[in-house]
């Protein structure tokens, strides 16, 4: 089978990593890259470096990765959909919910694969975590809490920490729990003199009853990426910086859970750190997108899911402005 012809639009910090992986991806040929500002990192070395999406379409591609600034996602993606090109768009899906809806509808109407680059889903620790929860190793899930903190990245200029980072945690939480959000409350802070928030705290509940909490900021001198899932049989802690997954067992469950007539709390049990293969999340994400384009079974982040994530971020920011909890269905 001939290799899929791929193009890349956007050659910034994230674009150069996409270029590296696309060059090495089996069954895919990166034929050209495009950026109106050129190729500052040399990601397109040896390839045609085009000025924009129109030239890329004229060259003829089957699929494209969109890594331009968020405010340009809609414009580029709609042009690709109109040309019949499958697209993987970096997160967040768009700068507004309305733009995301137009993108979703365009790719659906054209029968194309439209995916969103929420890369954390492909982190080995989170993939292991989700698999073990699905296998019943945690029992009933009570709470999912995430912490994503670190210094401000100078590369981000067009969105706040909510859309840039909290979107990761909102997507992975819904994916792990297998449920969308029912309601959210948010708090924000703007401490760095920029027009967007640099801290956001989100609490809420999923439609399946799981409680959620997200702590996200660009104000911390330490970097932290943790997902903690607490349930009937204990707690999983996934560190997505190291790819490690640890399970803290509830010692009460096996010893006396069935013999007690009412809940009296939990006790400390065994602690297990799991060993598993740790593949690069970006490579796994690209493999999933390639397989989806080929019509194979694949767990990509769909534009519908990416849109839901953006809706939750917007709802949390609205809650921070108004001081009111936002019910998602009403929103």
PDB file of C-alpha atoms in Angstrom:
ATOM      1  CA  UNK A   1       0.000   0.000   0.000  1.00  0.00           C
ATOM      2  CA  UNK A   2       1.285   3.447  -0.917  1.00  0.00           C
ATOM      3  CA  UNK A   3       2.288   5.661   1.998  1.00  0.00           C
ATOM      4  CA  UNK A   4      -0.122   8.368   3.079  1.00  0.00           C
ATOM      5  CA  UNK A   5       1.063  11.771   1.920  1.00  0.00           C
ATOM      6  CA  UNK A   6       1.223  14.094   4.927  1.00  0.00           C
ATOM      7  CA  UNK A   7       1.754  17.803   5.387  1.00  0.00           C
ATOM      8  CA  UNK A   8       2.478  19.939   8.425  1.00  0.00           C
ATOM      9  CA  UNK A   9       1.269  23.504   8.924  1.00  0.00           C
ATOM     10  CA  UNK A  10       3.002  25.438  11.682  1.00  0.00           C
ATOM     11  CA  UNK A  11       6.702  25.123  12.487  1.00  0.00           C
ATOM     12  CA  UNK A  12       6.918  26.514  16.001  1.00  0.00           C
ATOM     13  CA  UNK A  13       8.006  24.678  19.133  1.00  0.00           C
ATOM     14  CA  UNK A  14       5.348  21.970  18.798  1.00  0.00           C
ATOM     15  CA  UNK A  15       5.497  21.846  15.014  1.00  0.00           C
ATOM     16  CA  UNK A  16       9.115  20.759  14.982  1.00  0.00           C
ATOM     17  CA  UNK A  17       8.275  17.723  17.119  1.00  0.00           C
ATOM     18  CA  UNK A  18       5.409  16.818  14.789  1.00  0.00           C
ATOM     19  CA  UNK A  19       7.839  17.033  11.864  1.00  0.00           C
ATOM     20  CA  UNK A  20      10.307  14.684  13.547  1.00  0.00           C
ATOM     21  CA  UNK A  21       7.669  12.051  14.279  1.00  0.00           C
ATOM     22  CA  UNK A  22       6.009  12.322  10.857  1.00  0.00           C
ATOM     23  CA  UNK A  23       9.371  11.713   9.164  1.00  0.00           C
ATOM     24  CA  UNK A  24       9.760   8.448  11.103  1.00  0.00           C
ATOM     25  CA  UNK A  25       6.146   7.208  11.017  1.00  0.00           C
ATOM     26  CA  UNK A  26       5.626   3.931   9.177  1.00  0.00           C
ATOM     27  CA  UNK A  27       3.129   4.170   6.344  1.00  0.00           C
ATOM     28  CA  UNK A  28       3.366   7.958   6.168  1.00  0.00           C
ATOM     29  CA  UNK A  29       5.472  10.235   3.967  1.00  0.00           C
ATOM     30  CA  UNK A  30       5.938  13.837   5.076  1.00  0.00           C
ATOM     31  CA  UNK A  31       5.999  15.623   1.711  1.00  0.00           C
ATOM     32  CA  UNK A  32       6.098  19.289   2.762  1.00  0.00           C
ATOM     33  CA  UNK A  33       5.851  21.720   5.653  1.00  0.00           C
ATOM     34  CA  UNK A  34       4.301  25.186   5.734  1.00  0.00           C
ATOM     35  CA  UNK A  35       4.600  28.318   7.833  1.00  0.00           C
ATOM     36  CA  UNK A  36       4.188  31.968   6.884  1.00  0.00           C
ATOM     37  CA  UNK A  37       7.181  32.801   9.098  1.00  0.00           C
ATOM     38  CA  UNK A  38       9.478  30.194   7.584  1.00  0.00           C
ATOM     39  CA  UNK A  39      11.271  27.357   9.346  1.00  0.00           C
ATOM     40  CA  UNK A  40      13.149  28.768  12.378  1.00  0.00           C
ATOM     41  CA  UNK A  41      14.054  25.355  13.838  1.00  0.00           C
ATOM     42  CA  UNK A  42      15.010  23.620  10.595  1.00  0.00           C
ATOM     43  CA  UNK A  43      12.213  21.081  11.027  1.00  0.00           C
ATOM     44  CA  UNK A  44      11.586  20.945   7.292  1.00  0.00           C
ATOM     45  CA  UNK A  45      15.181  20.326   6.275  1.00  0.00           C
ATOM     46  CA  UNK A  46      15.242  18.649   2.870  1.00  0.00           C
ATOM     47  CA  UNK A  47      11.527  19.268   2.284  1.00  0.00           C
ATOM     48  CA  UNK A  48       9.642  22.045   0.494  1.00  0.00           C
ATOM     49  CA  UNK A  49       8.928  24.838   2.989  1.00  0.00           C
ATOM     50  CA  UNK A  50       5.693  26.462   1.842  1.00  0.00           C
ATOM     51  CA  UNK A  51       4.017  29.675   2.930  1.00  0.00           C
ATOM     52  CA  UNK A  52       0.603  28.310   3.905  1.00  0.00           C
ATOM     53  CA  UNK A  53      -2.196  25.794   3.647  1.00  0.00           C
ATOM     54  CA  UNK A  54      -3.145  26.636   0.048  1.00  0.00           C
ATOM     55  CA  UNK A  55       0.267  25.649  -1.303  1.00  0.00           C
ATOM     56  CA  UNK A  56       0.177  22.480   0.747  1.00  0.00           C
ATOM     57  CA  UNK A  57      -3.206  21.505  -0.676  1.00  0.00           C
ATOM     58  CA  UNK A  58      -1.971  22.184  -4.218  1.00  0.00           C
ATOM     59  CA  UNK A  59       0.933  19.817  -3.608  1.00  0.00           C
ATOM     60  CA  UNK A  60      -1.545  17.041  -2.839  1.00  0.00           C
ATOM     61  CA  UNK A  61      -1.750  15.544   0.655  1.00  0.00           C
ATOM     62  CA  UNK A  62      -3.999  12.924   2.245  1.00  0.00           C
ATOM     63  CA  UNK A  63      -3.610  14.169   5.810  1.00  0.00           C
ATOM     64  CA  UNK A  64      -2.237  17.193   7.606  1.00  0.00           C
ATOM     65  CA  UNK A  65      -1.203  18.262  11.094  1.00  0.00           C
ATOM     66  CA  UNK A  66      -2.232  21.780  12.121  1.00  0.00           C
ATOM     67  CA  UNK A  67       0.160  23.338  14.658  1.00  0.00           C
ATOM     68  CA  UNK A  68      -0.441  27.028  14.015  1.00  0.00           C
ATOM     69  CA  UNK A  69      -1.501  29.406  16.849  1.00  0.00           C
ATOM     70  CA  UNK A  70      -4.971  28.624  18.195  1.00  0.00           C
ATOM     71  CA  UNK A  71      -6.599  31.692  16.661  1.00  0.00           C
ATOM     72  CA  UNK A  72      -5.831  30.317  13.174  1.00  0.00           C
ATOM     73  CA  UNK A  73      -7.057  26.744  13.736  1.00  0.00           C
ATOM     74  CA  UNK A  74     -10.502  27.344  12.283  1.00  0.00           C
ATOM     75  CA  UNK A  75      -9.299  29.048   9.106  1.00  0.00           C
ATOM     76  CA  UNK A  76      -6.724  26.360   8.301  1.00  0.00           C
ATOM     77  CA  UNK A  77      -8.905  23.402   9.298  1.00  0.00           C
ATOM     78  CA  UNK A  78     -11.926  24.540   7.274  1.00  0.00           C
ATOM     79  CA  UNK A  79      -9.750  24.917   4.203  1.00  0.00           C
ATOM     80  CA  UNK A  80      -8.407  21.383   4.681  1.00  0.00           C
ATOM     81  CA  UNK A  81     -11.916  19.993   5.122  1.00  0.00           C
ATOM     82  CA  UNK A  82     -13.043  21.738   1.947  1.00  0.00           C
ATOM     83  CA  UNK A  83     -10.115  20.142   0.097  1.00  0.00           C
ATOM     84  CA  UNK A  84     -10.854  16.641   1.417  1.00  0.00           C
ATOM     85  CA  UNK A  85      -7.793  16.409   3.689  1.00  0.00           C
ATOM     86  CA  UNK A  86      -7.918  14.571   7.032  1.00  0.00           C
ATOM     87  CA  UNK A  87      -6.560  16.744   9.860  1.00  0.00           C
ATOM     88  CA  UNK A  88      -5.040  16.457  13.307  1.00  0.00           C
ATOM     89  CA  UNK A  89      -5.422  19.879  14.939  1.00  0.00           C
ATOM     90  CA  UNK A  90      -3.375  20.790  17.991  1.00  0.00           C
ATOM     91  CA  UNK A  91      -5.339  21.485  21.178  1.00  0.00           C
ATOM     92  CA  UNK A  92      -7.439  23.352  21.969  1.00  0.00           C
ATOM     93  CA  UNK A  93      -9.641  22.656  18.957  1.00  0.00           C
ATOM     94  CA  UNK A  94     -10.260  26.381  18.400  1.00  0.00           C
ATOM     95  CA  UNK A  95     -10.243  29.799  20.044  1.00  0.00           C
ATOM     96  CA  UNK A  96     -14.032  29.765  20.598  1.00  0.00           C
ATOM     97  CA  UNK A  97     -16.729  27.109  20.959  1.00  0.00           C
ATOM     98  CA  UNK A  98     -18.506  28.473  17.892  1.00  0.00           C
ATOM     99  CA  UNK A  99     -15.374  28.064  15.767  1.00  0.00           C
ATOM    100  CA  UNK A 100     -14.939  24.521  17.085  1.00  0.00           C
ATOM    101  CA  UNK A 101     -18.514  23.689  16.136  1.00  0.00           C
ATOM    102  CA  UNK A 102     -17.928  24.859  12.571  1.00  0.00           C
ATOM    103  CA  UNK A 103     -14.800  22.718  12.363  1.00  0.00           C
ATOM    104  CA  UNK A 104     -16.552  19.656  13.757  1.00  0.00           C
ATOM    105  CA  UNK A 105     -19.461  20.038  11.367  1.00  0.00           C
ATOM    106  CA  UNK A 106     -17.232  20.576   8.325  1.00  0.00           C
ATOM    107  CA  UNK A 107     -15.205  17.408   8.860  1.00  0.00           C
ATOM    108  CA  UNK A 108     -18.300  15.358   9.678  1.00  0.00           C
ATOM    109  CA  UNK A 109     -20.109  16.579   6.545  1.00  0.00           C
ATOM    110  CA  UNK A 110     -17.087  15.720   4.386  1.00  0.00           C
ATOM    111  CA  UNK A 111     -16.694  12.259   5.927  1.00  0.00           C
ATOM    112  CA  UNK A 112     -13.142  13.063   7.023  1.00  0.00           C
ATOM    113  CA  UNK A 113     -11.160  12.237  10.136  1.00  0.00           C
ATOM    114  CA  UNK A 114     -10.905  15.331  12.286  1.00  0.00           C
ATOM    115  CA  UNK A 115      -8.818  14.804  15.415  1.00  0.00           C
ATOM    116  CA  UNK A 116      -7.564  17.060  18.195  1.00  0.00           C
ATOM    117  CA  UNK A 117      -4.061  16.801  19.668  1.00  0.00           C
ATOM    118  CA  UNK A 118      -4.788  16.180  23.334  1.00  0.00           C
ATOM    119  CA  UNK A 119      -1.524  14.308  23.711  1.00  0.00           C
ATOM    120  CA  UNK A 120      -1.896  13.395  27.389  1.00  0.00           C
ATOM    121  CA  UNK A 121      -4.334  10.622  26.469  1.00  0.00           C
ATOM    122  CA  UNK A 122      -1.388   8.855  24.891  1.00  0.00           C
ATOM    123  CA  UNK A 123       0.884   9.127  27.912  1.00  0.00           C
ATOM    124  CA  UNK A 124       1.859   5.573  28.958  1.00  0.00           C
ATOM    125  CA  UNK A 125       0.973   6.152  32.622  1.00  0.00           C
ATOM    126  CA  UNK A 126      -2.527   7.351  31.765  1.00  0.00           C
ATOM    127  CA  UNK A 127      -3.105   4.592  29.224  1.00  0.00           C
ATOM    128  CA  UNK A 128      -2.158   2.038  31.863  1.00  0.00           C
ATOM    129  CA  UNK A 129      -4.337   3.810  34.417  1.00  0.00           C
ATOM    130  CA  UNK A 130      -7.409   3.780  32.191  1.00  0.00           C
ATOM    131  CA  UNK A 131      -6.916   0.132  31.250  1.00  0.00           C
ATOM    132  CA  UNK A 132      -6.641  -0.922  34.905  1.00  0.00           C
ATOM    133  CA  UNK A 133      -9.740   1.058  35.870  1.00  0.00           C
ATOM    134  CA  UNK A 134     -11.667  -0.539  33.025  1.00  0.00           C
ATOM    135  CA  UNK A 135     -10.499  -3.941  34.258  1.00  0.00           C
ATOM    136  CA  UNK A 136     -12.056  -3.217  37.648  1.00  0.00           C
ATOM    137  CA  UNK A 137      -8.818  -2.874  39.619  1.00  0.00           C
ATOM    138  CA  UNK A 138     -10.094   0.257  41.396  1.00  0.00           C
ATOM    139  CA  UNK A 139     -13.737  -0.735  41.763  1.00  0.00           C
ATOM    140  CA  UNK A 140     -16.095   2.235  41.813  1.00  0.00           C
ATOM    141  CA  UNK A 141     -14.376   5.552  41.007  1.00  0.00           C
ATOM    142  CA  UNK A 142     -15.041   8.340  43.507  1.00  0.00           C
ATOM    143  CA  UNK A 143     -12.756  11.217  42.522  1.00  0.00           C
ATOM    144  CA  UNK A 144     -10.277  12.359  39.874  1.00  0.00           C
ATOM    145  CA  UNK A 145      -7.906  15.164  40.871  1.00  0.00           C
ATOM    146  CA  UNK A 146      -5.146  16.659  38.718  1.00  0.00           C
ATOM    147  CA  UNK A 147      -2.292  19.092  39.314  1.00  0.00           C
ATOM    148  CA  UNK A 148      -0.528  20.738  36.376  1.00  0.00           C
ATOM    149  CA  UNK A 149       1.791  23.522  37.501  1.00  0.00           C
ATOM    150  CA  UNK A 150       4.983  25.158  36.304  1.00  0.00           C
ATOM    151  CA  UNK A 151       6.635  28.341  35.018  1.00  0.00           C
ATOM    152  CA  UNK A 152       5.148  30.429  32.221  1.00  0.00           C
ATOM    153  CA  UNK A 153       6.145  29.220  28.710  1.00  0.00           C
ATOM    154  CA  UNK A 154       7.121  32.218  26.572  1.00  0.00           C
ATOM    155  CA  UNK A 155       5.819  30.433  23.455  1.00  0.00           C
ATOM    156  CA  UNK A 156       2.168  30.890  24.499  1.00  0.00           C
ATOM    157  CA  UNK A 157       0.711  34.281  23.644  1.00  0.00           C
ATOM    158  CA  UNK A 158      -2.826  33.855  22.319  1.00  0.00           C
ATOM    159  CA  UNK A 159      -4.644  31.914  25.070  1.00  0.00           C
ATOM    160  CA  UNK A 160      -4.580  31.609  28.855  1.00  0.00           C
ATOM    161  CA  UNK A 161      -3.591  28.669  31.001  1.00  0.00           C
ATOM    162  CA  UNK A 162      -7.169  27.380  30.904  1.00  0.00           C
ATOM    163  CA  UNK A 163      -7.225  26.614  27.198  1.00  0.00           C
ATOM    164  CA  UNK A 164      -3.535  25.772  26.963  1.00  0.00           C
ATOM    165  CA  UNK A 165      -3.111  23.472  29.975  1.00  0.00           C
ATOM    166  CA  UNK A 166      -6.407  22.850  31.794  1.00  0.00           C
ATOM    167  CA  UNK A 167      -7.786  21.468  28.535  1.00  0.00           C
ATOM    168  CA  UNK A 168      -5.363  18.537  28.954  1.00  0.00           C
ATOM    169  CA  UNK A 169      -6.766  17.643  32.351  1.00  0.00           C
ATOM    170  CA  UNK A 170     -10.393  18.081  31.364  1.00  0.00           C
ATOM    171  CA  UNK A 171      -9.976  15.828  28.337  1.00  0.00           C
ATOM    172  CA  UNK A 172      -8.032  13.104  30.142  1.00  0.00           C
ATOM    173  CA  UNK A 173     -10.484  13.128  33.070  1.00  0.00           C
ATOM    174  CA  UNK A 174     -13.533  12.596  30.851  1.00  0.00           C
ATOM    175  CA  UNK A 175     -11.615   9.907  28.927  1.00  0.00           C
ATOM    176  CA  UNK A 176     -10.448   8.012  32.028  1.00  0.00           C
ATOM    177  CA  UNK A 177     -13.883   8.150  33.663  1.00  0.00           C
ATOM    178  CA  UNK A 178     -15.821   7.464  30.474  1.00  0.00           C
ATOM    179  CA  UNK A 179     -18.162  10.348  31.209  1.00  0.00           C
ATOM    180  CA  UNK A 180     -18.669  13.961  30.192  1.00  0.00           C
ATOM    181  CA  UNK A 181     -18.922  16.868  32.647  1.00  0.00           C
ATOM    182  CA  UNK A 182     -22.231  17.786  34.273  1.00  0.00           C
ATOM    183  CA  UNK A 183     -21.237  21.011  36.063  1.00  0.00           C
ATOM    184  CA  UNK A 184     -18.142  23.054  36.892  1.00  0.00           C
ATOM    185  CA  UNK A 185     -17.040  25.926  39.106  1.00  0.00           C
ATOM    186  CA  UNK A 186     -13.919  27.945  38.427  1.00  0.00           C
ATOM    187  CA  UNK A 187     -11.543  30.438  40.003  1.00  0.00           C
ATOM    188  CA  UNK A 188      -8.845  32.342  38.107  1.00  0.00           C
ATOM    189  CA  UNK A 189      -5.968  34.730  38.754  1.00  0.00           C
ATOM    190  CA  UNK A 190      -3.982  37.080  36.508  1.00  0.00           C
ATOM    191  CA  UNK A 191      -0.631  37.800  38.137  1.00  0.00           C
ATOM    192  CA  UNK A 192       1.853  38.102  35.251  1.00  0.00           C
ATOM    193  CA  UNK A 193       0.465  41.190  33.519  1.00  0.00           C
ATOM    194  CA  UNK A 194      -0.869  39.335  30.508  1.00  0.00           C
ATOM    195  CA  UNK A 195      -4.407  39.687  29.087  1.00  0.00           C
ATOM    196  CA  UNK A 196      -5.249  36.055  29.935  1.00  0.00           C
ATOM    197  CA  UNK A 197      -5.462  34.062  33.162  1.00  0.00           C
ATOM    198  CA  UNK A 198      -2.297  32.384  34.405  1.00  0.00           C
ATOM    199  CA  UNK A 199      -3.993  30.353  37.148  1.00  0.00           C
ATOM    200  CA  UNK A 200      -7.234  28.404  37.092  1.00  0.00           C
ATOM    201  CA  UNK A 201      -8.828  26.146  39.699  1.00  0.00           C
ATOM    202  CA  UNK A 202     -11.692  23.960  38.493  1.00  0.00           C
ATOM    203  CA  UNK A 203     -14.000  21.768  40.548  1.00  0.00           C
ATOM    204  CA  UNK A 204     -17.020  19.889  39.325  1.00  0.00           C
ATOM    205  CA  UNK A 205     -18.891  16.659  38.810  1.00  0.00           C
ATOM    206  CA  UNK A 206     -19.144  14.279  35.874  1.00  0.00           C
ATOM    207  CA  UNK A 207     -22.440  12.906  34.628  1.00  0.00           C
ATOM    208  CA  UNK A 208     -21.590   9.518  36.136  1.00  0.00           C
ATOM    209  CA  UNK A 209     -21.238  11.082  39.592  1.00  0.00           C
ATOM    210  CA  UNK A 210     -17.433  11.236  39.823  1.00  0.00           C
ATOM    211  CA  UNK A 211     -16.112  14.334  41.609  1.00  0.00           C
ATOM    212  CA  UNK A 212     -13.285  16.193  39.847  1.00  0.00           C
ATOM    213  CA  UNK A 213     -10.753  18.857  40.745  1.00  0.00           C
ATOM    214  CA  UNK A 214      -8.046  20.543  38.637  1.00  0.00           C
ATOM    215  CA  UNK A 215      -5.232  22.829  39.837  1.00  0.00           C
ATOM    216  CA  UNK A 216      -3.498  24.505  36.889  1.00  0.00           C
ATOM    217  CA  UNK A 217      -1.106  27.442  36.723  1.00  0.00           C
ATOM    218  CA  UNK A 218       1.899  29.100  35.084  1.00  0.00           C
ATOM    219  CA  UNK A 219       2.984  30.640  38.382  1.00  0.00           C
ATOM    220  CA  UNK A 220       4.866  27.814  40.058  1.00  0.00           C
ATOM    221  CA  UNK A 221       8.689  27.561  40.014  1.00  0.00           C
ATOM    222  CA  UNK A 222       8.349  23.770  40.150  1.00  0.00           C
ATOM    223  CA  UNK A 223       6.879  21.610  37.401  1.00  0.00           C
ATOM    224  CA  UNK A 224       4.189  19.111  38.338  1.00  0.00           C
ATOM    225  CA  UNK A 225       1.993  16.823  36.253  1.00  0.00           C
ATOM    226  CA  UNK A 226      -0.074  14.479  38.427  1.00  0.00           C
ATOM    227  CA  UNK A 227      -3.376  12.655  37.997  1.00  0.00           C
ATOM    228  CA  UNK A 228      -4.824  11.021  41.119  1.00  0.00           C
ATOM    229  CA  UNK A 229      -7.828   8.692  40.904  1.00  0.00           C
ATOM    230  CA  UNK A 230      -9.430   7.520  44.140  1.00  0.00           C
ATOM    231  CA  UNK A 231     -11.950   4.704  44.306  1.00  0.00           C
ATOM    232  CA  UNK A 232     -13.350   1.794  46.235  1.00  0.00           C
ATOM    233  CA  UNK A 233     -10.153  -0.283  46.288  1.00  0.00           C
ATOM    234  CA  UNK A 234      -7.540   2.450  46.660  1.00  0.00           C
ATOM    235  CA  UNK A 235      -5.837   5.250  44.747  1.00  0.00           C
ATOM    236  CA  UNK A 236      -3.885   5.403  41.488  1.00  0.00           C
ATOM    237  CA  UNK A 237      -1.317   8.184  41.048  1.00  0.00           C
ATOM    238  CA  UNK A 238      -0.033   8.817  37.514  1.00  0.00           C
ATOM    239  CA  UNK A 239       2.983  11.071  37.009  1.00  0.00           C
ATOM    240  CA  UNK A 240       2.872  12.051  33.347  1.00  0.00           C
ATOM    241  CA  UNK A 241       6.299  13.707  33.432  1.00  0.00           C
ATOM    242  CA  UNK A 242       8.001  10.422  34.269  1.00  0.00           C
ATOM    243  CA  UNK A 243       5.352   8.068  32.890  1.00  0.00           C
ATOM    244  CA  UNK A 244       5.109   6.308  36.272  1.00  0.00           C
ATOM    245  CA  UNK A 245       1.948   4.746  37.713  1.00  0.00           C
ATOM    246  CA  UNK A 246       1.610   3.824  41.399  1.00  0.00           C
ATOM    247  CA  UNK A 247      -1.285   2.139  43.206  1.00  0.00           C
ATOM    248  CA  UNK A 248      -1.986   2.674  46.906  1.00  0.00           C
ATOM    249  CA  UNK A 249      -4.262  -0.164  47.983  1.00  0.00           C
ATOM    250  CA  UNK A 250      -7.072   0.220  50.470  1.00  0.00           C
ATOM    251  CA  UNK A 251      -6.119  -2.422  53.029  1.00  0.00           C
ATOM    252  CA  UNK A 252      -9.656  -2.577  54.391  1.00  0.00           C
ATOM    253  CA  UNK A 253     -11.200  -3.950  51.207  1.00  0.00           C
ATOM    254  CA  UNK A 254      -9.662  -7.417  51.164  1.00  0.00           C
ATOM    255  CA  UNK A 255      -9.533  -7.852  54.943  1.00  0.00           C
ATOM    256  CA  UNK A 256     -12.976  -6.918  56.185  1.00  0.00           C
ATOM    257  CA  UNK A 257     -14.981  -5.036  53.564  1.00  0.00           C
ATOM    258  CA  UNK A 258     -17.611  -7.735  53.168  1.00  0.00           C
ATOM    259  CA  UNK A 259     -17.983  -8.265  56.919  1.00  0.00           C
ATOM    260  CA  UNK A 260     -18.801  -4.712  57.963  1.00  0.00           C
ATOM    261  CA  UNK A 261     -22.351  -3.457  57.967  1.00  0.00           C
ATOM    262  CA  UNK A 262     -21.501   0.218  57.502  1.00  0.00           C
ATOM    263  CA  UNK A 263     -18.612   2.215  56.092  1.00  0.00           C
ATOM    264  CA  UNK A 264     -15.959   3.031  58.697  1.00  0.00           C
ATOM    265  CA  UNK A 265     -13.213   4.432  56.496  1.00  0.00           C
ATOM    266  CA  UNK A 266     -10.147   2.974  54.827  1.00  0.00           C
ATOM    267  CA  UNK A 267      -6.707   1.787  55.868  1.00  0.00           C
ATOM    268  CA  UNK A 268      -3.277   1.800  54.286  1.00  0.00           C
ATOM    269  CA  UNK A 269      -2.445  -1.271  52.249  1.00  0.00           C
ATOM    270  CA  UNK A 270       0.204  -2.352  49.779  1.00  0.00           C
ATOM    271  CA  UNK A 271       1.884   0.181  47.485  1.00  0.00           C
ATOM    272  CA  UNK A 272       2.653  -1.018  43.946  1.00  0.00           C
ATOM    273  CA  UNK A 273       4.639   0.764  41.278  1.00  0.00           C
ATOM    274  CA  UNK A 274       3.954  -0.772  37.889  1.00  0.00           C
ATOM    275  CA  UNK A 275       6.513  -1.531  35.187  1.00  0.00           C
ATOM    276  CA  UNK A 276       5.450  -1.170  31.543  1.00  0.00           C
ATOM    277  CA  UNK A 277       6.738   0.054  28.199  1.00  0.00           C
ATOM    278  CA  UNK A 278       6.976   3.846  27.996  1.00  0.00           C
ATOM    279  CA  UNK A 279       6.583   4.886  24.374  1.00  0.00           C
ATOM    280  CA  UNK A 280       6.662   8.527  23.298  1.00  0.00           C
ATOM    281  CA  UNK A 281       3.102   9.907  23.562  1.00  0.00           C
ATOM    282  CA  UNK A 282       3.405  12.004  20.379  1.00  0.00           C
ATOM    283  CA  UNK A 283       4.377   8.951  18.353  1.00  0.00           C
ATOM    284  CA  UNK A 284       1.463   6.938  19.733  1.00  0.00           C
ATOM    285  CA  UNK A 285      -0.878   9.837  18.943  1.00  0.00           C
ATOM    286  CA  UNK A 286       0.333   9.983  15.351  1.00  0.00           C
ATOM    287  CA  UNK A 287      -0.071   6.234  14.952  1.00  0.00           C
ATOM    288  CA  UNK A 288      -3.656   6.514  16.154  1.00  0.00           C
ATOM    289  CA  UNK A 289      -4.370   9.327  13.685  1.00  0.00           C
ATOM    290  CA  UNK A 290      -2.761   7.394  10.814  1.00  0.00           C
ATOM    291  CA  UNK A 291      -4.831   4.312  11.636  1.00  0.00           C
ATOM    292  CA  UNK A 292      -8.021   6.379  11.780  1.00  0.00           C
ATOM    293  CA  UNK A 293      -7.277   7.809   8.328  1.00  0.00           C
ATOM    294  CA  UNK A 294      -6.781   4.244   7.064  1.00  0.00           C
ATOM    295  CA  UNK A 295     -10.183   3.279   8.476  1.00  0.00           C
ATOM    296  CA  UNK A 296      -8.752   1.083  11.225  1.00  0.00           C
ATOM    297  CA  UNK A 297      -9.989   0.907  14.807  1.00  0.00           C
ATOM    298  CA  UNK A 298      -8.286   3.790  16.589  1.00  0.00           C
ATOM    299  CA  UNK A 299      -8.764   5.835  19.766  1.00  0.00           C
ATOM    300  CA  UNK A 300      -8.190   9.366  18.483  1.00  0.00           C
ATOM    301  CA  UNK A 301      -9.531  12.441  20.238  1.00  0.00           C
ATOM    302  CA  UNK A 302     -12.428  13.369  17.985  1.00  0.00           C
ATOM    303  CA  UNK A 303     -13.441  16.937  17.229  1.00  0.00           C
ATOM    304  CA  UNK A 304     -16.665  16.285  19.130  1.00  0.00           C
ATOM    305  CA  UNK A 305     -14.624  15.390  22.202  1.00  0.00           C
ATOM    306  CA  UNK A 306     -12.271  18.306  21.662  1.00  0.00           C
ATOM    307  CA  UNK A 307     -15.269  20.601  21.450  1.00  0.00           C
ATOM    308  CA  UNK A 308     -16.681  19.281  24.728  1.00  0.00           C
ATOM    309  CA  UNK A 309     -13.329  19.974  26.394  1.00  0.00           C
ATOM    310  CA  UNK A 310     -13.337  23.551  25.113  1.00  0.00           C
ATOM    311  CA  UNK A 311     -16.914  23.996  26.330  1.00  0.00           C
ATOM    312  CA  UNK A 312     -15.862  22.929  29.834  1.00  0.00           C
ATOM    313  CA  UNK A 313     -12.898  25.317  29.838  1.00  0.00           C
ATOM    314  CA  UNK A 314     -15.164  28.162  28.716  1.00  0.00           C
ATOM    315  CA  UNK A 315     -17.704  27.206  31.380  1.00  0.00           C
ATOM    316  CA  UNK A 316     -15.017  27.259  34.098  1.00  0.00           C
ATOM    317  CA  UNK A 317     -13.836  30.701  32.956  1.00  0.00           C
ATOM    318  CA  UNK A 318     -17.435  31.921  32.891  1.00  0.00           C
ATOM    319  CA  UNK A 319     -17.921  30.602  36.426  1.00  0.00           C
ATOM    320  CA  UNK A 320     -14.827  32.510  37.548  1.00  0.00           C
ATOM    321  CA  UNK A 321     -16.257  35.721  36.065  1.00  0.00           C
ATOM    322  CA  UNK A 322     -19.759  35.325  37.482  1.00  0.00           C
ATOM    323  CA  UNK A 323     -19.121  33.450  40.718  1.00  0.00           C
ATOM    324  CA  UNK A 324     -21.781  30.914  39.755  1.00  0.00           C
ATOM    325  CA  UNK A 325     -21.562  27.179  39.106  1.00  0.00           C
ATOM    326  CA  UNK A 326     -22.236  26.397  35.441  1.00  0.00           C
ATOM    327  CA  UNK A 327     -24.467  23.453  34.501  1.00  0.00           C
ATOM    328  CA  UNK A 328     -23.155  22.171  31.188  1.00  0.00           C
ATOM    329  CA  UNK A 329     -26.429  21.110  29.572  1.00  0.00           C
ATOM    330  CA  UNK A 330     -27.973  24.514  30.277  1.00  0.00           C
ATOM    331  CA  UNK A 331     -24.726  26.191  29.156  1.00  0.00           C
TER     332      UNK A 331
END
